[in-house]
Coordinates of C-alpha atoms in Angstrom, one line a residue:
X15 CA 0.0 0.0 0.0
X16 CA 1.6 3.3 -1.1
X17 CA 1.6 6.5 1.0
X18 CA -0.4 8.2 -1.7
X19 CA -3.2 5.7 -1.3
X20 CA -3.4 5.2 2.5
X21 CA -5.5 2.5 4.1
X22 CA -7.4 3.7 7.2
X23 CA -6.7 2.2 10.6
X24 CA -8.9 -0.7 11.5
X25 CA -9.2 -3.6 13.9
X26 CA -10.9 -6.9 14.1
X27 CA -11.2 -9.5 16.9
X28 CA -8.8 -12.4 16.9
X29 CA -10.6 -15.7 15.9
X30 CA -8.7 -17.6 18.6
X31 CA -9.1 -15.0 21.5
X32 CA -12.0 -12.7 21.8
X33 CA -10.1 -10.3 24.1
X34 CA -7.4 -9.8 21.5
X35 CA -7.8 -7.3 18.7
X36 CA -5.8 -7.5 15.4
X37 CA -4.9 -4.0 14.0
X38 CA -4.5 -3.2 10.3
X39 CA -4.0 -0.2 8.1
X40 CA -1.9 2.9 8.7
X41 CA -1.7 4.2 12.3
X42 CA 0.0 7.5 11.5
X43 CA -0.4 11.2 12.0
X44 CA -2.2 11.5 8.7
X45 CA -4.9 9.2 10.2
X46 CA -5.0 10.9 13.6
X47 CA -8.7 11.3 13.8
X48 CA -9.4 7.8 12.6
X49 CA -6.9 6.3 15.0
X50 CA -8.6 8.0 17.9
X51 CA -12.0 6.8 16.8
X52 CA -10.9 3.2 16.3
X53 CA -9.3 3.0 19.8
X54 CA -12.4 4.6 21.4
X55 CA -14.7 2.0 19.7
X56 CA -12.7 -1.0 20.9
X57 CA -14.5 -3.5 23.2
X58 CA -14.1 -2.9 26.9
X59 CA -12.8 -6.5 27.4
X60 CA -9.8 -5.9 25.2
X61 CA -6.7 -7.3 26.9
X62 CA -4.1 -7.4 24.1
X63 CA -3.4 -5.9 20.7
X64 CA -1.7 -7.5 17.7
X65 CA -0.1 -4.8 15.5
X66 CA 2.1 -7.1 13.4
X67 CA -0.2 -6.5 10.4
X68 CA 0.0 -2.7 10.6
X69 CA 1.2 -1.2 7.3
X70 CA 2.7 2.0 8.7
X71 CA 3.3 3.2 12.3
X72 CA 4.7 6.5 13.5
X73 CA 5.2 8.2 16.9
X74 CA 1.6 9.4 17.0
X75 CA 0.3 5.8 16.6
X76 CA 2.6 4.5 19.3
X77 CA 1.6 7.3 21.7
X78 CA -2.1 6.7 21.1
X79 CA -1.6 3.0 21.8
X80 CA 0.3 3.9 25.0
X81 CA -2.5 6.2 26.1
X82 CA -5.1 3.4 25.3
X83 CA -3.1 0.9 27.5
X84 CA -3.0 3.3 30.4
X85 CA -6.7 4.3 30.2
X86 CA -7.9 0.7 29.9
X87 CA -5.4 -0.7 32.4
X88 CA -3.9 -3.0 29.8
X89 CA -0.3 -4.2 30.0
X90 CA 1.5 -2.5 27.1
X91 CA 4.0 -5.3 27.1
X92 CA 1.3 -7.6 25.9
X93 CA 1.0 -5.7 22.6
X94 CA 2.7 -7.2 19.6
X95 CA 4.4 -5.2 16.9
X96 CA 6.0 -5.8 13.5
X97 CA 9.8 -6.3 13.8
X98 CA 10.3 -3.1 11.7
X99 CA 8.4 -1.1 14.3
X100 CA 9.8 -2.4 17.5
X101 CA 12.8 0.0 17.7
X102 CA 10.4 3.0 17.4
X103 CA 8.1 1.5 20.0
X104 CA 10.9 0.8 22.4
X105 CA 12.3 4.3 22.2
X106 CA 9.0 6.0 22.8
X107 CA 8.1 3.6 25.6
X108 CA 11.4 4.5 27.4
X109 CA 10.8 8.2 26.9
X110 CA 7.2 8.1 28.2
X111 CA 7.9 5.7 31.0
X112 CA 6.1 7.0 34.1
X113 CA 6.9 4.2 36.5
X114 CA 8.1 5.4 39.9
X115 CA 11.9 5.1 40.3
X116 CA 13.2 2.2 42.3
X117 CA 13.4 3.2 45.9
X118 CA 16.9 3.4 47.4
X119 CA 17.7 0.4 49.4
X120 CA 19.7 0.5 52.7
X121 CA 21.8 -2.0 54.5
X122 CA 25.3 -3.3 54.6
X123 CA 25.0 -5.0 51.2
X124 CA 23.7 -2.0 49.4
X125 CA 26.3 0.3 51.1
X126 CA 29.1 -2.0 49.9
X127 CA 27.6 -2.1 46.4
X128 CA 27.6 1.7 46.3
X129 CA 31.1 1.8 47.6
X130 CA 32.2 -0.6 44.9
X131 CA 30.6 1.4 42.2
X132 CA 32.2 4.6 43.5
X133 CA 35.7 2.9 43.6
X134 CA 35.2 1.6 40.1
X135 CA 34.1 5.0 38.8
X136 CA 37.1 6.7 40.4
X137 CA 39.4 4.1 38.9
X138 CA 37.9 4.8 35.4
X139 CA 38.3 8.5 35.9
X140 CA 42.0 8.0 36.9
X141 CA 42.7 5.8 33.9
X142 CA 40.9 8.4 31.6
X143 CA 43.0 11.2 33.1
X144 CA 46.3 9.2 32.7
X145 CA 45.4 8.4 29.1
X146 CA 44.4 12.0 28.4
X147 CA 47.8 13.2 29.8
X148 CA 49.6 10.8 27.5
X149 CA 47.6 12.1 24.5
X150 CA 48.3 15.7 25.4
X151 CA 51.9 15.1 26.0
X152 CA 52.4 13.4 22.6
X153 CA 50.6 16.2 20.8
X154 CA 52.6 18.8 22.6
X155 CA 55.8 17.1 21.5
X156 CA 54.3 17.1 18.0
X157 CA 54.4 20.9 18.1
X158 CA 58.2 20.8 18.1
X159 CA 58.2 19.0 14.8
X160 CA 55.3 21.0 13.4
X161 CA 55.2 24.5 14.9
X162 CA 52.4 25.5 12.6
X163 CA 49.9 23.7 14.9
X164 CA 50.7 26.1 17.8
X165 CA 48.0 28.6 18.5
X166 CA 49.8 31.7 19.9
X167 CA 46.7 33.9 19.9
X168 CA 44.5 31.5 21.8
X169 CA 47.4 30.8 24.3
X170 CA 48.0 34.5 25.0
X171 CA 44.2 35.0 25.4
X172 CA 44.0 32.2 28.0
X173 CA 47.1 33.5 29.8
X174 CA 45.4 36.8 30.3
X175 CA 42.1 35.1 31.3
X176 CA 43.6 32.6 33.8
X177 CA 46.7 34.6 34.9
X178 CA 46.4 38.4 34.7
X179 CA 42.7 38.5 35.6
X180 CA 43.4 36.4 38.7
X181 CA 46.2 38.5 40.2
X182 CA 44.0 40.8 42.3
X183 CA 42.1 37.9 43.8
X184 CA 45.2 35.8 44.5
X185 CA 47.1 38.8 46.0
X186 CA 44.2 39.8 48.3
X187 CA 43.5 36.4 49.6
X188 CA 47.1 35.5 50.2
X189 CA 47.7 38.9 51.9
X190 CA 44.9 38.2 54.3
X191 CA 46.0 34.6 55.0
X192 CA 49.5 35.8 55.7
X193 CA 48.2 38.3 58.2
X194 CA 46.1 35.7 59.9
X195 CA 49.0 33.2 60.1
X196 CA 51.2 35.9 61.6
X197 CA 48.6 36.9 64.1
X198 CA 47.7 33.4 65.3
X199 CA 51.4 32.4 65.4
X200 CA 52.2 35.5 67.5
X201 CA 49.5 34.7 70.0
X202 CA 51.1 31.3 70.7
X203 CA 54.7 32.4 70.6
X204 CA 54.1 35.5 72.8
X205 CA 53.7 33.2 75.8
X206 CA 57.2 31.9 75.3
X207 CA 58.8 35.3 74.6
X208 CA 59.5 34.2 71.0
X209 CA 57.3 36.6 69.0
X210 CA 60.2 37.4 66.6
X211 CA 59.9 33.8 65.3
X212 CA 56.7 34.8 63.5
X213 CA 59.0 36.0 60.7
X214 CA 60.3 32.4 60.1
X215 CA 56.8 31.0 60.5
X216 CA 55.2 33.2 57.8
X217 CA 58.2 33.1 55.5
X218 CA 58.7 29.3 55.4
X219 CA 55.0 28.6 55.4
X220 CA 54.3 30.8 52.4
X221 CA 57.4 30.0 50.4
X222 CA 57.0 26.2 50.8
X223 CA 53.3 25.6 51.1
X224 CA 50.7 28.3 51.4
X225 CA 51.7 30.3 48.4
X226 CA 51.5 27.6 45.8
X227 CA 48.7 25.7 47.6
X228 CA 46.4 28.7 47.9
X229 CA 47.0 29.7 44.3
X230 CA 46.4 26.2 43.0
X231 CA 43.1 25.9 45.0
X232 CA 41.9 29.3 43.8
X233 CA 42.7 28.4 40.2
X234 CA 41.1 24.9 40.6
X235 CA 37.9 26.6 41.5
X236 CA 38.2 29.5 39.1
X237 CA 39.9 28.1 36.0
X238 CA 39.1 24.4 36.0
X239 CA 35.4 25.1 36.1
X240 CA 35.8 27.7 33.4
X241 CA 37.7 25.3 31.1
X242 CA 35.0 22.6 31.7
X243 CA 32.1 25.0 31.1
X244 CA 33.7 26.5 27.9
X245 CA 34.6 23.2 26.3
X246 CA 31.4 21.5 27.5
X247 CA 29.3 24.2 26.0
X248 CA 31.1 23.7 22.7
X249 CA 30.4 20.0 22.9
X250 CA 26.8 20.6 23.5
X251 CA 26.6 22.9 20.4
X252 CA 28.4 20.2 18.4
X253 CA 31.3 22.6 17.7
X254 CA 33.8 19.9 18.7
X255 CA 32.2 17.5 16.3
X256 CA 32.4 20.1 13.6
X257 CA 36.1 20.5 14.2
X258 CA 36.7 16.8 13.7
X259 CA 34.6 16.9 10.6
X260 CA 36.8 19.7 9.2
X261 CA 39.9 17.6 10.0
X262 CA 41.0 19.7 13.0
X263 CA 42.2 18.2 16.2
X264 CA 40.2 19.5 19.3
X265 CA 43.2 18.8 21.5
X266 CA 45.4 21.2 19.4
X267 CA 42.7 23.9 19.3
X268 CA 41.1 23.7 22.8
X269 CA 43.4 21.8 25.2
X270 CA 47.0 22.6 24.5
X271 CA 46.5 26.5 24.5
X272 CA 44.8 26.2 27.9
X273 CA 47.5 23.8 29.3
X274 CA 50.4 26.0 28.1
X275 CA 48.7 29.1 29.5
X276 CA 48.3 27.6 32.9
X277 CA 51.8 26.2 32.9
X278 CA 53.1 29.7 32.4
X279 CA 50.8 31.7 34.6
X280 CA 50.5 29.5 37.7
X281 CA 54.2 29.8 38.7
X282 CA 54.0 33.6 38.2
X283 CA 50.8 33.7 40.3
X284 CA 52.5 31.6 42.9
X285 CA 55.3 34.2 43.2
X286 CA 52.7 36.9 43.6
X287 CA 51.0 34.9 46.3
X288 CA 54.2 34.4 48.1
X289 CA 55.0 38.1 48.1
X290 CA 51.5 39.0 49.2
X291 CA 51.6 36.5 52.1
X292 CA 55.0 37.9 53.2
X293 CA 53.6 41.4 53.0
X294 CA 50.6 40.3 55.1
X295 CA 53.0 39.0 57.8
X296 CA 55.1 42.2 57.6
X297 CA 52.0 44.3 58.1
X298 CA 50.9 42.4 61.2
X299 CA 54.4 42.5 62.5
X300 CA 54.6 46.3 62.1
X301 CA 51.2 47.3 63.4
X302 CA 50.4 44.6 66.0
X303 CA 53.6 42.9 67.1
X304 CA 55.9 46.0 67.4
X305 CA 58.3 44.5 64.9
X306 CA 59.6 47.4 62.7
X307 CA 59.6 46.7 59.0
X308 CA 63.4 47.1 58.9
X309 CA 63.9 44.5 61.6
X310 CA 61.3 42.2 60.0
X311 CA 63.1 42.3 56.7
X312 CA 66.5 41.9 58.2
X313 CA 65.4 38.9 60.2
X314 CA 63.8 37.4 57.1
X315 CA 67.0 37.9 55.1
X316 CA 69.1 36.3 57.7
X317 CA 67.0 33.2 58.3
X318 CA 65.3 32.5 55.0
X319 CA 66.8 30.0 52.6
X320 CA 66.2 30.2 48.9
X321 CA 65.5 26.4 48.8
X322 CA 62.1 27.1 50.3
X323 CA 61.3 29.4 47.3
X324 CA 62.4 26.8 44.8
X325 CA 60.4 24.1 46.5
X326 CA 57.2 26.2 46.3
X327 CA 57.8 27.3 42.7
X328 CA 58.8 23.7 41.6
X329 CA 55.3 22.4 42.6
X330 CA 53.5 25.0 40.6
X331 CA 53.9 23.4 37.1
X332 CA 52.7 20.1 38.4
X333 CA 49.6 21.6 39.9
X334 CA 49.0 23.6 36.7
X335 CA 49.2 20.5 34.6
X336 CA 46.7 18.6 36.9
X337 CA 44.2 21.5 37.0
X338 CA 44.3 22.1 33.2
X339 CA 44.0 18.5 32.3
X340 CA 41.1 17.8 34.6
X341 CA 39.2 20.9 33.5
X342 CA 39.7 20.1 29.8
X343 CA 39.0 16.4 30.1
X344 CA 35.7 16.9 32.0
X345 CA 34.6 19.4 29.4
X346 CA 35.2 16.9 26.6
X347 CA 33.2 14.3 28.5
X348 CA 30.0 16.4 28.6
X349 CA 27.1 14.6 27.1
X350 CA 25.4 17.6 25.6
X351 CA 22.7 18.3 28.3
X352 CA 22.6 21.1 30.9
X353 CA 22.6 18.5 33.6
X354 CA 25.7 16.8 32.3
X355 CA 27.5 20.2 32.0
X356 CA 26.7 21.0 35.6
X357 CA 27.8 17.6 36.9
X358 CA 31.1 17.8 34.9
X359 CA 31.8 21.3 36.1
X360 CA 31.3 20.3 39.7
X361 CA 33.4 17.2 39.2
X362 CA 36.3 19.1 37.7
X363 CA 36.5 21.5 40.7
X364 CA 36.2 18.7 43.2
X365 CA 38.8 16.5 41.4
X366 CA 41.2 19.4 40.9
X367 CA 41.2 20.6 44.5
X368 CA 41.3 17.0 45.9
X369 CA 44.2 16.0 43.7
X370 CA 46.1 19.2 44.4
X371 CA 45.9 18.7 48.1
X372 CA 46.9 15.0 47.8
X373 CA 49.9 15.9 45.7
X374 CA 50.9 18.7 48.0
X375 CA 50.9 16.4 51.0
X376 CA 52.9 13.8 49.0
X377 CA 55.5 16.5 48.1
X378 CA 55.7 17.8 51.6
X379 CA 56.4 14.4 53.1
X380 CA 58.8 13.4 50.4
X381 CA 60.8 16.6 50.4
X382 CA 61.0 16.5 54.2
X383 CA 62.4 13.0 54.1
X384 CA 64.9 14.1 51.4
X385 CA 66.1 16.9 53.7
X386 CA 64.9 19.7 51.3

């Protein structure tokens, strides 16, 4: 039967089962009024439908049959369809499924199952990050052989966005933290008559740990989320697929400029954070601890070793690589929905901050054992 000569929808009782109706004709949007009339006229004792003889079936026909099953209290799974129509029926049935979600179960067994799924998910994320790191590293080395792939404009733009624009925030927060560390340290050391040792406390703390750690945490929340949101929005708009269609590599265009920008700017921001933290300690020493700035600076020059500065700056590129890779990877894993974008943005921030703190703790213990 051709589409130009449509046969109207119809039904007839099954000879072997009076409660079973056999459908025929075209159950499509062109026959919408007839479809509704046929379903309304079906006997009340109808328990099942046989649609294997239907010539054509579209989404309207499936939705009408679903509504008929709900209104009559008939099990939709008892309906039979032609093999060519089953895929369409399955998709629409899944989309319109109004069954209540399975209630969450409690108990030791379910808790262990959830723990196992979480561990397996974290393991997959770790493997994906490691594989992504290898891919980015290979393509960054490819830039040496083929410099034309390098995107200087995009790299400088991201350097301004993640580096220069973050200077006021990093400097202000680190200044305040330096002042708080100096003030709290002085309250403890004053009881022992050792207030002057606040200089060493603030200097070593900010040069080795606080400067780079605070900067990395700030950028993990500010930059990793921005990378994920930017790339994830491009994935949702199918811009990344368009790049691949044009023969362009999204890693070259989107990932490497961001990674290089953060590798350059995070050490510089770390230095700014160190200076701001030292200035915060100097301010508290001058106005609250009766330590003149000249004495504070002289004490810091006599007691501070440059190795603390190099230890702090040496950790910055590692943190920059971790933050940029996680932010870009989570963005590329967005599924195209607003919910997926929000989940991936949250995940990138949580993963970045957590991994930065874990790595900092590892470096602190290792460097202490090495005598550095």
